[in-house]
mmCIF file with all atom_site columns, C-alpha atoms in Angstrom:
data_model
loop_
_atom_site.group_PDB
_atom_site.id
_atom_site.type_symbol
_atom_site.label_atom_id
_atom_site.label_alt_id
_atom_site.label_comp_id
_atom_site.label_asym_id
_atom_site.label_entity_id
_atom_site.label_seq_id
_atom_site.pdbx_PDB_ins_code
_atom_site.Cartn_x
_atom_site.Cartn_y
_atom_site.Cartn_z
_atom_site.occupancy
_atom_site.B_iso_or_equiv
_atom_site.pdbx_formal_charge
_atom_site.auth_seq_id
_atom_site.auth_comp_id
_atom_site.auth_asym_id
_atom_site.auth_atom_id
_atom_site.pdbx_PDB_model_num
ATOM 1   C CA . MET A 1 1   ? 118.134 103.196 119.328 1.00 0.00 ? 679 MET A CA 1
ATOM 2   C CA . PHE A 1 2   ? 115.159 101.446 116.821 1.00 0.00 ? 680 PHE A CA 1
ATOM 3   C CA . LYS A 1 3   ? 113.861 104.649 114.738 1.00 0.00 ? 681 LYS A CA 1
ATOM 4   C CA . SER A 1 4   ? 111.375 102.852 111.710 1.00 0.00 ? 682 SER A CA 1
ATOM 5   C CA . ILE A 1 5   ? 110.623 99.793  109.637 1.00 0.00 ? 683 ILE A CA 1
ATOM 6   C CA . HIS A 1 6   ? 112.989 100.553 106.607 1.00 0.00 ? 684 HIS A CA 1
ATOM 7   C CA . HIS A 1 7   ? 111.580 97.487  104.307 1.00 0.00 ? 685 HIS A CA 1
ATOM 8   C CA . SER A 1 8   ? 110.088 94.005  103.909 1.00 0.00 ? 686 SER A CA 1
ATOM 9   C CA . GLY A 1 9   ? 111.337 91.464  101.738 1.00 0.00 ? 687 GLY A CA 1
ATOM 10  C CA . ILE A 1 10  ? 109.555 88.989  99.350  1.00 0.00 ? 688 ILE A CA 1
ATOM 11  C CA . VAL A 1 11  ? 111.228 86.140  97.665  1.00 0.00 ? 689 VAL A CA 1
ATOM 12  C CA . VAL A 1 12  ? 109.340 85.916  93.839  1.00 0.00 ? 690 VAL A CA 1
ATOM 13  C CA . SER A 1 13  ? 109.761 83.692  91.285  1.00 0.00 ? 691 SER A CA 1
ATOM 14  C CA . ASP A 1 14  ? 109.586 86.066  88.160  1.00 0.00 ? 692 ASP A CA 1
ATOM 15  C CA . MET A 1 15  ? 111.258 89.348  88.774  1.00 0.00 ? 693 MET A CA 1
ATOM 16  C CA . ALA A 1 16  ? 110.553 91.026  85.491  1.00 0.00 ? 694 ALA A CA 1
ATOM 17  C CA . LYS A 1 17  ? 106.214 89.843  86.124  1.00 0.00 ? 695 LYS A CA 1
ATOM 18  C CA . SER A 1 18  ? 106.790 90.950  89.907  1.00 0.00 ? 696 SER A CA 1
ATOM 19  C CA . GLU A 1 19  ? 108.216 93.907  89.272  1.00 0.00 ? 697 GLU A CA 1
ATOM 20  C CA . LYS A 1 20  ? 105.317 94.896  86.681  1.00 0.00 ? 698 LYS A CA 1
ATOM 21  C CA . PHE A 1 21  ? 102.463 93.921  88.961  1.00 0.00 ? 699 PHE A CA 1
ATOM 22  C CA . TYR A 1 22  ? 103.981 96.382  92.148  1.00 0.00 ? 700 TYR A CA 1
ATOM 23  C CA . CYS A 1 23  ? 104.845 98.931  89.875  1.00 0.00 ? 701 CYS A CA 1
ATOM 24  C CA . ASN A 1 24  ? 101.403 99.054  87.077  1.00 0.00 ? 702 ASN A CA 1
ATOM 25  C CA . VAL A 1 25  ? 99.479  97.330  89.537  1.00 0.00 ? 703 VAL A CA 1
ATOM 26  C CA . LEU A 1 26  ? 99.822  98.711  92.568  1.00 0.00 ? 704 LEU A CA 1
ATOM 27  C CA . GLY A 1 27  ? 101.565 101.938 92.004  1.00 0.00 ? 705 GLY A CA 1
ATOM 28  C CA . MET A 1 28  ? 104.859 101.492 93.434  1.00 0.00 ? 706 MET A CA 1
ATOM 29  C CA . GLN A 1 29  ? 108.211 103.393 91.999  1.00 0.00 ? 707 GLN A CA 1
ATOM 30  C CA . VAL A 1 30  ? 111.636 101.473 91.856  1.00 0.00 ? 708 VAL A CA 1
ATOM 31  C CA . ALA A 1 31  ? 113.913 102.898 94.181  1.00 0.00 ? 709 ALA A CA 1
ATOM 32  C CA . GLU A 1 32  ? 117.266 100.731 93.783  1.00 0.00 ? 710 GLU A CA 1
ATOM 33  C CA . ARG A 1 33  ? 118.018 97.645  91.687  1.00 0.00 ? 711 ARG A CA 1
ATOM 34  C CA . ARG A 1 34  ? 121.076 95.684  92.796  1.00 0.00 ? 712 ARG A CA 1
ATOM 35  C CA . GLU A 1 35  ? 122.643 91.822  92.079  1.00 0.00 ? 713 GLU A CA 1
ATOM 36  C CA . ARG A 1 36  ? 124.729 90.178  94.894  1.00 0.00 ? 714 ARG A CA 1
ATOM 37  C CA . ILE A 1 37  ? 126.823 86.980  93.962  1.00 0.00 ? 715 ILE A CA 1
ATOM 38  C CA . GLY A 1 38  ? 128.628 85.335  96.810  1.00 0.00 ? 716 GLY A CA 1
ATOM 39  C CA . GLY A 1 39  ? 130.765 87.482  99.178  1.00 0.00 ? 717 GLY A CA 1
ATOM 40  C CA . ALA A 1 40  ? 129.129 89.317  102.023 1.00 0.00 ? 718 ALA A CA 1
ATOM 41  C CA . ILE A 1 41  ? 125.689 88.147  100.612 1.00 0.00 ? 719 ILE A CA 1
ATOM 42  C CA . ASN A 1 42  ? 126.332 84.585  101.345 1.00 0.00 ? 720 ASN A CA 1
ATOM 43  C CA . SER A 1 43  ? 126.876 85.311  105.638 1.00 0.00 ? 721 SER A CA 1
ATOM 44  C CA . VAL A 1 44  ? 123.974 87.379  105.126 1.00 0.00 ? 722 VAL A CA 1
ATOM 45  C CA . VAL A 1 45  ? 121.233 84.760  104.113 1.00 0.00 ? 723 VAL A CA 1
ATOM 46  C CA . GLY A 1 46  ? 122.984 82.305  105.745 1.00 0.00 ? 724 GLY A CA 1
ATOM 47  C CA . TYR A 1 47  ? 123.929 79.987  102.481 1.00 0.00 ? 725 TYR A CA 1
ATOM 48  C CA . LYS A 1 48  ? 127.281 78.746  100.931 1.00 0.00 ? 726 LYS A CA 1
ATOM 49  C CA . GLU A 1 49  ? 126.910 79.850  97.771  1.00 0.00 ? 727 GLU A CA 1
ATOM 50  C CA . THR A 1 50  ? 123.930 83.022  97.160  1.00 0.00 ? 728 THR A CA 1
ATOM 51  C CA . HIS A 1 51  ? 123.081 84.709  93.666  1.00 0.00 ? 729 HIS A CA 1
ATOM 52  C CA . ILE A 1 52  ? 120.207 87.097  93.816  1.00 0.00 ? 730 ILE A CA 1
ATOM 53  C CA . GLU A 1 53  ? 118.644 89.864  92.342  1.00 0.00 ? 731 GLU A CA 1
ATOM 54  C CA . CYS A 1 54  ? 117.190 92.788  94.240  1.00 0.00 ? 732 CYS A CA 1
ATOM 55  C CA . VAL A 1 55  ? 114.327 95.402  93.289  1.00 0.00 ? 733 VAL A CA 1
ATOM 56  C CA . ASP A 1 56  ? 113.464 98.257  96.143  1.00 0.00 ? 734 ASP A CA 1
ATOM 57  C CA . LEU A 1 57  ? 110.014 99.421  95.447  1.00 0.00 ? 735 LEU A CA 1
ATOM 58  C CA . TYR A 1 58  ? 108.346 102.570 97.245  1.00 0.00 ? 736 TYR A CA 1
ATOM 59  C CA . PHE A 1 59  ? 105.197 104.598 97.098  1.00 0.00 ? 737 PHE A CA 1
ATOM 60  C CA . GLY A 1 60  ? 107.596 107.849 97.293  1.00 0.00 ? 738 GLY A CA 1
ATOM 61  C CA . GLU A 1 61  ? 108.360 107.981 101.051 1.00 0.00 ? 739 GLU A CA 1
ATOM 62  C CA . GLY A 1 62  ? 108.950 105.622 104.287 1.00 0.00 ? 740 GLY A CA 1
ATOM 63  C CA . HIS A 1 63  ? 108.582 101.750 104.018 1.00 0.00 ? 741 HIS A CA 1
ATOM 64  C CA . LEU A 1 64  ? 110.436 99.518  101.082 1.00 0.00 ? 742 LEU A CA 1
ATOM 65  C CA . ILE A 1 65  ? 109.316 96.744  99.378  1.00 0.00 ? 743 ILE A CA 1
ATOM 66  C CA . GLU A 1 66  ? 111.998 94.615  98.584  1.00 0.00 ? 744 GLU A CA 1
ATOM 67  C CA . LEU A 1 67  ? 111.270 91.851  95.982  1.00 0.00 ? 745 LEU A CA 1
ATOM 68  C CA . ILE A 1 68  ? 113.992 89.411  95.894  1.00 0.00 ? 746 ILE A CA 1
ATOM 69  C CA . GLN A 1 69  ? 114.728 86.508  93.187  1.00 0.00 ? 747 GLN A CA 1
ATOM 70  C CA . TYR A 1 70  ? 116.941 83.597  93.872  1.00 0.00 ? 748 TYR A CA 1
ATOM 71  C CA . HIS A 1 71  ? 119.121 82.303  91.157  1.00 0.00 ? 749 HIS A CA 1
ATOM 72  C CA . ILE A 1 72  ? 120.883 80.598  93.603  1.00 0.00 ? 750 ILE A CA 1
ATOM 73  C CA . PRO A 1 73  ? 120.294 78.319  95.748  1.00 0.00 ? 751 PRO A CA 1
ATOM 74  C CA . GLU A 1 74  ? 116.555 77.200  93.769  1.00 0.00 ? 752 GLU A CA 1
ATOM 75  C CA . PRO A 1 75  ? 113.697 79.039  95.545  1.00 0.00 ? 753 PRO A CA 1
ATOM 76  C CA . LYS A 1 76  ? 111.242 77.053  96.867  1.00 0.00 ? 754 LYS A CA 1
ATOM 77  C CA . ASP A 1 77  ? 107.476 77.410  97.102  1.00 0.00 ? 755 ASP A CA 1
ATOM 78  C CA . ARG A 1 78  ? 106.261 77.763  100.508 1.00 0.00 ? 756 ARG A CA 1
ATOM 79  C CA . PRO A 1 79  ? 103.914 74.923  101.841 1.00 0.00 ? 757 PRO A CA 1
ATOM 80  C CA . THR A 1 80  ? 100.772 76.579  102.839 1.00 0.00 ? 758 THR A CA 1
ATOM 81  C CA . ASP A 1 81  ? 98.655  79.916  103.013 1.00 0.00 ? 759 ASP A CA 1
ATOM 82  C CA . GLU A 1 82  ? 97.588  78.822  106.265 1.00 0.00 ? 760 GLU A CA 1
ATOM 83  C CA . ARG A 1 83  ? 97.047  82.001  108.489 1.00 0.00 ? 761 ARG A CA 1
ATOM 84  C CA . SER A 1 84  ? 98.003  80.551  111.562 1.00 0.00 ? 762 SER A CA 1
ATOM 85  C CA . TYR A 1 85  ? 101.701 79.154  110.878 1.00 0.00 ? 763 TYR A CA 1
ATOM 86  C CA . LEU A 1 86  ? 104.149 81.392  112.923 1.00 0.00 ? 764 LEU A CA 1
ATOM 87  C CA . GLY A 1 87  ? 106.010 83.932  111.532 1.00 0.00 ? 765 GLY A CA 1
ATOM 88  C CA . ALA A 1 88  ? 105.312 87.092  108.708 1.00 0.00 ? 766 ALA A CA 1
ATOM 89  C CA . SER A 1 89  ? 101.718 86.876  107.798 1.00 0.00 ? 767 SER A CA 1
ATOM 90  C CA . HIS A 1 90  ? 101.112 89.252  105.369 1.00 0.00 ? 768 HIS A CA 1
ATOM 91  C CA . ILE A 1 91  ? 102.184 92.828  104.376 1.00 0.00 ? 769 ILE A CA 1
ATOM 92  C CA . ALA A 1 92  ? 98.995  95.961  104.346 1.00 0.00 ? 770 ALA A CA 1
ATOM 93  C CA . PHE A 1 93  ? 98.535  98.327  102.091 1.00 0.00 ? 771 PHE A CA 1
ATOM 94  C CA . LEU A 1 94  ? 96.325  101.571 102.813 1.00 0.00 ? 772 LEU A CA 1
ATOM 95  C CA . VAL A 1 95  ? 94.629  102.703 99.882  1.00 0.00 ? 773 VAL A CA 1
ATOM 96  C CA . GLU A 1 96  ? 91.844  105.334 99.059  1.00 0.00 ? 774 GLU A CA 1
ATOM 97  C CA . ASP A 1 97  ? 88.711  103.150 97.448  1.00 0.00 ? 775 ASP A CA 1
ATOM 98  C CA . ILE A 1 98  ? 88.782  99.159  98.886  1.00 0.00 ? 776 ILE A CA 1
ATOM 99  C CA . HIS A 1 99  ? 86.217  98.479  95.993  1.00 0.00 ? 777 HIS A CA 1
ATOM 100 C CA . SER A 1 100 ? 88.055  99.699  92.861  1.00 0.00 ? 778 SER A CA 1
ATOM 101 C CA . THR A 1 101 ? 91.494  98.316  94.288  1.00 0.00 ? 779 THR A CA 1
ATOM 102 C CA . TYR A 1 102 ? 89.581  94.859  94.700  1.00 0.00 ? 780 TYR A CA 1
ATOM 103 C CA . GLN A 1 103 ? 88.502  95.182  91.320  1.00 0.00 ? 781 GLN A CA 1
ATOM 104 C CA . LYS A 1 104 ? 91.929  96.105  89.473  1.00 0.00 ? 782 LYS A CA 1
ATOM 105 C CA . LEU A 1 105 ? 93.471  93.447  91.402  1.00 0.00 ? 783 LEU A CA 1
ATOM 106 C CA . ILE A 1 106 ? 90.986  90.855  89.729  1.00 0.00 ? 784 ILE A CA 1
ATOM 107 C CA . ASP A 1 107 ? 91.512  92.098  86.893  1.00 0.00 ? 785 ASP A CA 1
ATOM 108 C CA . ASN A 1 108 ? 94.985  91.681  87.000  1.00 0.00 ? 786 ASN A CA 1
ATOM 109 C CA . GLY A 1 109 ? 94.739  88.463  87.301  1.00 0.00 ? 787 GLY A CA 1
ATOM 110 C CA . ALA A 1 110 ? 95.161  88.438  91.342  1.00 0.00 ? 788 ALA A CA 1
ATOM 111 C CA . HIS A 1 111 ? 93.158  85.826  93.561  1.00 0.00 ? 789 HIS A CA 1
ATOM 112 C CA . SER A 1 112 ? 91.222  87.088  96.252  1.00 0.00 ? 790 SER A CA 1
ATOM 113 C CA . MET A 1 113 ? 90.797  85.385  99.938  1.00 0.00 ? 791 MET A CA 1
ATOM 114 C CA . ASN A 1 114 ? 87.449  87.276  100.782 1.00 0.00 ? 792 ASN A CA 1
ATOM 115 C CA . PRO A 1 115 ? 85.288  89.997  98.905  1.00 0.00 ? 793 PRO A CA 1
ATOM 116 C CA . PRO A 1 116 ? 86.194  93.563  101.001 1.00 0.00 ? 794 PRO A CA 1
ATOM 117 C CA . ILE A 1 117 ? 84.649  93.032  104.466 1.00 0.00 ? 795 ILE A CA 1
ATOM 118 C CA . GLU A 1 118 ? 83.776  95.758  106.734 1.00 0.00 ? 796 GLU A CA 1
ATOM 119 C CA . VAL A 1 119 ? 85.595  94.839  109.682 1.00 0.00 ? 797 VAL A CA 1
ATOM 120 C CA . ALA A 1 120 ? 84.729  98.052  112.192 1.00 0.00 ? 798 ALA A CA 1
ATOM 121 C CA . PRO A 1 121 ? 82.153  100.844 111.061 1.00 0.00 ? 799 PRO A CA 1
ATOM 122 C CA . GLY A 1 122 ? 83.520  102.496 107.786 1.00 0.00 ? 800 GLY A CA 1
ATOM 123 C CA . LYS A 1 123 ? 86.488  100.140 107.644 1.00 0.00 ? 801 LYS A CA 1
ATOM 124 C CA . SER A 1 124 ? 87.037  97.422  105.232 1.00 0.00 ? 802 SER A CA 1
ATOM 125 C CA . VAL A 1 125 ? 89.950  95.009  104.335 1.00 0.00 ? 803 VAL A CA 1
ATOM 126 C CA . VAL A 1 126 ? 90.323  92.701  101.893 1.00 0.00 ? 804 VAL A CA 1
ATOM 127 C CA . THR A 1 127 ? 93.037  90.034  101.276 1.00 0.00 ? 805 THR A CA 1
ATOM 128 C CA . PHE A 1 128 ? 94.757  88.483  98.298  1.00 0.00 ? 806 PHE A CA 1
ATOM 129 C CA . ARG A 1 129 ? 97.054  85.396  97.468  1.00 0.00 ? 807 ARG A CA 1
ATOM 130 C CA . ILE A 1 130 ? 99.506  86.815  94.838  1.00 0.00 ? 808 ILE A CA 1
ATOM 131 C CA . LEU A 1 131 ? 100.245 83.604  93.472  1.00 0.00 ? 809 LEU A CA 1
ATOM 132 C CA . MET A 1 132 ? 101.315 85.381  89.410  1.00 0.00 ? 810 MET A CA 1
ATOM 133 C CA . VAL A 1 133 ? 104.552 86.843  90.923  1.00 0.00 ? 811 VAL A CA 1
ATOM 134 C CA . THR A 1 134 ? 105.307 84.790  94.359  1.00 0.00 ? 812 THR A CA 1
ATOM 135 C CA . GLY A 1 135 ? 105.269 81.207  95.301  1.00 0.00 ? 813 GLY A CA 1
ATOM 136 C CA . LEU A 1 136 ? 102.698 82.704  98.289  1.00 0.00 ? 814 LEU A CA 1
ATOM 137 C CA . SER A 1 137 ? 102.311 85.946  99.598  1.00 0.00 ? 815 SER A CA 1
ATOM 138 C CA . LEU A 1 138 ? 99.431  87.451  101.189 1.00 0.00 ? 816 LEU A CA 1
ATOM 139 C CA . LEU A 1 139 ? 98.703  91.022  100.717 1.00 0.00 ? 817 LEU A CA 1
ATOM 140 C CA . ASN A 1 140 ? 95.995  92.688  102.748 1.00 0.00 ? 818 ASN A CA 1
ATOM 141 C CA . PHE A 1 141 ? 94.221  96.408  101.129 1.00 0.00 ? 819 PHE A CA 1
ATOM 142 C CA . LEU A 1 142 ? 92.819  98.495  103.783 1.00 0.00 ? 820 LEU A CA 1
ATOM 143 C CA . ASP A 1 143 ? 90.704  101.683 103.330 1.00 0.00 ? 821 ASP A CA 1
ATOM 144 C CA . ARG A 1 144 ? 91.321  103.540 106.734 1.00 0.00 ? 822 ARG A CA 1
ATOM 145 C CA . ASN A 1 145 ? 94.627  103.939 108.603 1.00 0.00 ? 823 ASN A CA 1
ATOM 146 C CA . GLU A 1 146 ? 93.539  102.352 111.999 1.00 0.00 ? 824 GLU A CA 1
ATOM 147 C CA . PHE A 1 147 ? 93.635  98.864  113.785 1.00 0.00 ? 825 PHE A CA 1
ATOM 148 C CA . PHE A 1 148 ? 90.348  97.250  114.110 1.00 0.00 ? 826 PHE A CA 1
#
């Protein structure tokens, strides 16, 4: 029986910078840190030899974001930020004020793909291409907890 979504994993190139961004800029908290070398993690990720560092982050309850830095094997950049590629496309965060969030992210070096756009009456969304902490992650920020 399925109950809920537990976490989403994001592969990062620099754990210290990534943790600083997610904690200091987005306001997340560290739930757990761990390092895995070989053994069971090889089977989980499908590599013969693996060394990863993980940090689980949260906003206080619910869904976790798992930052993962691969030391072995060497991480690879994603080839594109084209939105139509199959697979996971983004993670969306609910915010109180889309405009102040937009400015805070810009001030902290994030790259916006668009300014806040009203996609439905009273609901705005902005997409950021987060390059400074990951090879390529698309993060959406919305100001209303409804689908558009």
